[in-house]
mmCIF file of the C-alpha atoms, coordinates in Angstrom:
data_MODEL
# 
_entry.id   MODEL 
# 
loop_
_atom_site.group_PDB 
_atom_site.id 
_atom_site.type_symbol 
_atom_site.label_atom_id 
_atom_site.label_alt_id 
_atom_site.label_comp_id 
_atom_site.label_asym_id 
_atom_site.label_entity_id 
_atom_site.label_seq_id 
_atom_site.pdbx_PDB_ins_code 
_atom_site.Cartn_x 
_atom_site.Cartn_y 
_atom_site.Cartn_z 
_atom_site.occupancy 
_atom_site.B_iso_or_equiv 
_atom_site.pdbx_formal_charge 
_atom_site.auth_seq_id 
_atom_site.auth_comp_id 
_atom_site.auth_asym_id 
_atom_site.auth_atom_id 
_atom_site.pdbx_PDB_model_num 
ATOM 1  C CA . LEU A 1 1  ? -1.024  18.326 -6.730  1.00 0.00 ? 1  LEU A CA 1 
ATOM 2  C CA . SER A 1 2  ? -1.895  20.045 -9.995  1.00 0.00 ? 2  SER A CA 1 
ATOM 3  C CA . GLY A 1 3  ? -4.680  20.055 -12.543 1.00 0.00 ? 3  GLY A CA 1 
ATOM 4  C CA . GLY A 1 4  ? -4.628  20.987 -16.177 1.00 0.00 ? 4  GLY A CA 1 
ATOM 5  C CA . SER A 1 5  ? -6.537  21.674 -19.357 1.00 0.00 ? 5  SER A CA 1 
ATOM 6  C CA . ASP A 1 6  ? -6.123  18.027 -20.404 1.00 0.00 ? 6  ASP A CA 1 
ATOM 7  C CA . GLY A 1 7  ? -8.504  16.909 -17.636 1.00 0.00 ? 7  GLY A CA 1 
ATOM 8  C CA . THR A 1 8  ? -5.849  15.183 -15.548 1.00 0.00 ? 8  THR A CA 1 
ATOM 9  C CA . VAL A 1 9  ? -4.791  15.697 -11.941 1.00 0.00 ? 9  VAL A CA 1 
ATOM 10 C CA . VAL A 1 10 ? -1.131  14.972 -11.218 1.00 0.00 ? 10 VAL A CA 1 
ATOM 11 C CA . LEU A 1 11 ? 0.242   14.030 -7.800  1.00 0.00 ? 11 LEU A CA 1 
ATOM 12 C CA . SER A 1 12 ? 3.911   14.984 -7.868  1.00 0.00 ? 12 SER A CA 1 
ATOM 13 C CA . ASN A 1 13 ? 6.907   14.719 -5.598  1.00 0.00 ? 13 ASN A CA 1 
ATOM 14 C CA . VAL A 1 14 ? 9.372   17.580 -5.364  1.00 0.00 ? 14 VAL A CA 1 
ATOM 15 C CA . ALA A 1 15 ? 12.239  15.885 -3.564  1.00 0.00 ? 15 ALA A CA 1 
ATOM 16 C CA . SER A 1 16 ? 14.614  18.721 -4.408  1.00 0.00 ? 16 SER A CA 1 
ATOM 17 C CA . LEU A 1 17 ? 12.591  20.995 -2.103  1.00 0.00 ? 17 LEU A CA 1 
ATOM 18 C CA . THR A 1 18 ? 11.530  18.614 0.657   1.00 0.00 ? 18 THR A CA 1 
ATOM 19 C CA . PRO A 1 19 ? 13.700  15.678 1.746   1.00 0.00 ? 19 PRO A CA 1 
ATOM 20 C CA . VAL A 1 20 ? 11.546  12.651 2.610   1.00 0.00 ? 20 VAL A CA 1 
ATOM 21 C CA . ASN A 1 21 ? 12.251  9.542  4.708   1.00 0.00 ? 21 ASN A CA 1 
ATOM 22 C CA . GLN A 1 22 ? 15.995  10.029 5.052   1.00 0.00 ? 22 GLN A CA 1 
ATOM 23 C CA . HIS A 1 23 ? 15.960  8.645  8.594   1.00 0.00 ? 23 HIS A CA 1 
ATOM 24 C CA . LYS A 1 24 ? 13.513  5.827  7.872   1.00 0.00 ? 24 LYS A CA 1 
ATOM 25 C CA . ASP A 1 25 ? 15.376  4.074  5.035   1.00 0.00 ? 25 ASP A CA 1 
ATOM 26 C CA . GLU A 1 26 ? 17.173  1.750  7.438   1.00 0.00 ? 26 GLU A CA 1 
ATOM 27 C CA . GLU A 1 27 ? 14.094  0.756  9.461   1.00 0.00 ? 27 GLU A CA 1 
ATOM 28 C CA . MET A 1 28 ? 12.630  -1.604 6.864   1.00 0.00 ? 28 MET A CA 1 
ATOM 29 C CA . ALA A 1 29 ? 14.853  -3.746 4.679   1.00 0.00 ? 29 ALA A CA 1 
ATOM 30 C CA . GLU A 1 30 ? 14.139  -3.585 0.971   1.00 0.00 ? 30 GLU A CA 1 
ATOM 31 C CA . GLU A 1 31 ? 13.520  -7.351 0.941   1.00 0.00 ? 31 GLU A CA 1 
ATOM 32 C CA . GLU A 1 32 ? 10.442  -6.816 3.128   1.00 0.00 ? 32 GLU A CA 1 
ATOM 33 C CA . LEU A 1 33 ? 8.817   -4.402 0.668   1.00 0.00 ? 33 LEU A CA 1 
ATOM 34 C CA . SER A 1 34 ? 6.491   -5.390 -2.166  1.00 0.00 ? 34 SER A CA 1 
ATOM 35 C CA . GLU A 1 35 ? 7.444   -4.335 -5.691  1.00 0.00 ? 35 GLU A CA 1 
ATOM 36 C CA . GLU A 1 36 ? 4.851   -1.540 -5.579  1.00 0.00 ? 36 GLU A CA 1 
ATOM 37 C CA . GLN A 1 37 ? 6.125   -0.266 -2.224  1.00 0.00 ? 37 GLN A CA 1 
ATOM 38 C CA . LEU A 1 38 ? 9.732   -0.356 -3.417  1.00 0.00 ? 38 LEU A CA 1 
ATOM 39 C CA . ALA A 1 39 ? 8.878   1.538  -6.620  1.00 0.00 ? 39 ALA A CA 1 
ATOM 40 C CA . ALA A 1 40 ? 6.929   4.136  -4.629  1.00 0.00 ? 40 ALA A CA 1 
ATOM 41 C CA . ARG A 1 41 ? 9.794   4.588  -2.159  1.00 0.00 ? 41 ARG A CA 1 
ATOM 42 C CA . GLN A 1 42 ? 12.283  5.046  -5.000  1.00 0.00 ? 42 GLN A CA 1 
ATOM 43 C CA . ALA A 1 43 ? 9.978   7.601  -6.660  1.00 0.00 ? 43 ALA A CA 1 
ATOM 44 C CA . LEU A 1 44 ? 10.073  9.688  -3.481  1.00 0.00 ? 44 LEU A CA 1 
ATOM 45 C CA . THR A 1 45 ? 13.808  10.264 -3.895  1.00 0.00 ? 45 THR A CA 1 
ATOM 46 C CA . ARG A 1 46 ? 13.473  12.295 -7.121  1.00 0.00 ? 46 ARG A CA 1 
ATOM 47 C CA . ASP A 1 47 ? 11.296  15.013 -8.640  1.00 0.00 ? 47 ASP A CA 1 
ATOM 48 C CA . ASP A 1 48 ? 8.676   12.981 -10.441 1.00 0.00 ? 48 ASP A CA 1 
ATOM 49 C CA . LYS A 1 49 ? 5.002   12.350 -11.089 1.00 0.00 ? 49 LYS A CA 1 
ATOM 50 C CA . LEU A 1 50 ? 3.776   9.907  -8.464  1.00 0.00 ? 50 LEU A CA 1 
ATOM 51 C CA . HIS A 1 51 ? 0.308   9.291  -9.866  1.00 0.00 ? 51 HIS A CA 1 
ATOM 52 C CA . VAL A 1 52 ? -1.927  10.645 -12.636 1.00 0.00 ? 52 VAL A CA 1 
ATOM 53 C CA . TYR A 1 53 ? -5.693  10.737 -12.099 1.00 0.00 ? 53 TYR A CA 1 
ATOM 54 C CA . GLU A 1 54 ? -7.855  10.791 -15.237 1.00 0.00 ? 54 GLU A CA 1 
ATOM 55 C CA . GLU A 1 55 ? -11.268 11.392 -13.695 1.00 0.00 ? 55 GLU A CA 1 
ATOM 56 C CA . HIS A 1 56 ? -12.325 14.416 -15.757 1.00 0.00 ? 56 HIS A CA 1 
ATOM 57 C CA . GLU A 1 57 ? -13.306 15.028 -19.365 1.00 0.00 ? 57 GLU A CA 1 
ATOM 58 C CA . ASP A 1 58 ? -12.721 18.795 -19.267 1.00 0.00 ? 58 ASP A CA 1 
ATOM 59 C CA . SER A 1 59 ? -10.172 21.230 -17.782 1.00 0.00 ? 59 SER A CA 1 
ATOM 60 C CA . VAL A 1 60 ? -9.509  20.882 -14.060 1.00 0.00 ? 60 VAL A CA 1 
ATOM 61 C CA . TYR A 1 61 ? -9.670  24.272 -12.377 1.00 0.00 ? 61 TYR A CA 1 
ATOM 62 C CA . GLY A 1 62 ? -10.089 23.491 -8.696  1.00 0.00 ? 62 GLY A CA 1 
ATOM 63 C CA . LEU A 1 63 ? -8.132  21.277 -6.302  1.00 0.00 ? 63 LEU A CA 1 
ATOM 64 C CA . VAL A 1 64 ? -8.324  21.089 -2.524  1.00 0.00 ? 64 VAL A CA 1 
ATOM 65 C CA . TRP A 1 65 ? -6.918  18.719 0.111   1.00 0.00 ? 65 TRP A CA 1 
ATOM 66 C CA . SER A 1 66 ? -9.325  17.332 2.697   1.00 0.00 ? 66 SER A CA 1 
ATOM 67 C CA . GLN A 1 67 ? -9.268  18.962 6.111   1.00 0.00 ? 67 GLN A CA 1 
ATOM 68 C CA . SER A 1 68 ? -10.167 15.700 7.855   1.00 0.00 ? 68 SER A CA 1 
ATOM 69 C CA . ASP A 1 69 ? -8.044  13.140 5.953   1.00 0.00 ? 69 ASP A CA 1 
ATOM 70 C CA . PRO A 1 70 ? -4.550  14.089 4.716   1.00 0.00 ? 70 PRO A CA 1 
ATOM 71 C CA . TRP A 1 71 ? -4.657  11.387 2.007   1.00 0.00 ? 71 TRP A CA 1 
ATOM 72 C CA . VAL A 1 72 ? -7.857  12.613 0.302   1.00 0.00 ? 72 VAL A CA 1 
ATOM 73 C CA . PHE A 1 73 ? -8.393  15.492 -2.108  1.00 0.00 ? 73 PHE A CA 1 
ATOM 74 C CA . ALA A 1 74 ? -11.146 16.802 -4.368  1.00 0.00 ? 74 ALA A CA 1 
ATOM 75 C CA . SER A 1 75 ? -10.922 18.148 -7.891  1.00 0.00 ? 75 SER A CA 1 
ATOM 76 C CA . LEU A 1 76 ? -13.442 20.136 -9.899  1.00 0.00 ? 76 LEU A CA 1 
ATOM 77 C CA . SER A 1 77 ? -13.534 20.424 -13.678 1.00 0.00 ? 77 SER A CA 1 
ATOM 78 C CA . PHE A 1 78 ? -15.045 22.990 -16.013 1.00 0.00 ? 78 PHE A CA 1 
ATOM 79 C CA . ASP A 1 79 ? -17.913 20.642 -16.889 1.00 0.00 ? 79 ASP A CA 1 
ATOM 80 C CA . GLY A 1 80 ? -18.987 20.632 -13.209 1.00 0.00 ? 80 GLY A CA 1 
ATOM 81 C CA . ARG A 1 81 ? -17.718 17.154 -12.344 1.00 0.00 ? 81 ARG A CA 1 
ATOM 82 C CA . LEU A 1 82 ? -16.473 16.848 -8.774  1.00 0.00 ? 82 LEU A CA 1 
ATOM 83 C CA . SER A 1 83 ? -14.112 13.985 -8.072  1.00 0.00 ? 83 SER A CA 1 
ATOM 84 C CA . VAL A 1 84 ? -12.896 12.865 -4.645  1.00 0.00 ? 84 VAL A CA 1 
ATOM 85 C CA . CYS A 1 85 ? -9.716  10.763 -4.745  1.00 0.00 ? 85 CYS A CA 1 
ATOM 86 C CA . ARG A 1 86 ? -7.239  9.155  -2.370  1.00 0.00 ? 86 ARG A CA 1 
ATOM 87 C CA . VAL A 1 87 ? -3.479  8.989  -2.528  1.00 0.00 ? 87 VAL A CA 1 
ATOM 88 C CA . PRO A 1 88 ? -2.698  5.388  -3.564  1.00 0.00 ? 88 PRO A CA 1 
ATOM 89 C CA . SER A 1 89 ? -1.780  3.087  -0.663  1.00 0.00 ? 89 SER A CA 1 
ATOM 90 C CA . ASP A 1 90 ? 1.658   2.209  -2.027  1.00 0.00 ? 90 ASP A CA 1 
ATOM 91 C CA . ILE A 1 91 ? 2.613   5.908  -2.172  1.00 0.00 ? 91 ILE A CA 1 
ATOM 92 C CA . LYS A 1 92 ? 1.074   6.570  1.237   1.00 0.00 ? 92 LYS A CA 1 
ATOM 93 C CA . TYR A 1 93 ? 3.040   3.771  2.889   1.00 0.00 ? 93 TYR A CA 1 
ATOM 94 C CA . ALA A 1 94 ? 6.255   4.744  1.119   1.00 0.00 ? 94 ALA A CA 1 
ATOM 95 C CA . ILE A 1 95 ? 5.911   8.176  2.704   1.00 0.00 ? 95 ILE A CA 1 
ATOM 96 C CA . LEU A 1 96 ? 5.044   6.792  6.144   1.00 0.00 ? 96 LEU A CA 1 
ATOM 97 C CA . LEU A 1 97 ? 7.442   3.861  6.313   1.00 0.00 ? 97 LEU A CA 1 
# 
């Protein structure tokens, strides 16, 4: 999770550092996945941007994950706007399934 001077927050995957779902690939056949779920699962196998949030009009200088929900985070921009966002469901389920 990163924020920048362009006002965006980027949710990224760094597969080269943390292997994800290697043991779960066989549990659910690809035919059973929706197109969004399949795309999200494939994105988890490479270093890539998973989702870009464009909630701010000014530089983002603060990001924090929720302590009570691992799929929620907050971002704060220079103009004082606080935004609370969720990890998209298709990415969440690609990680879990």
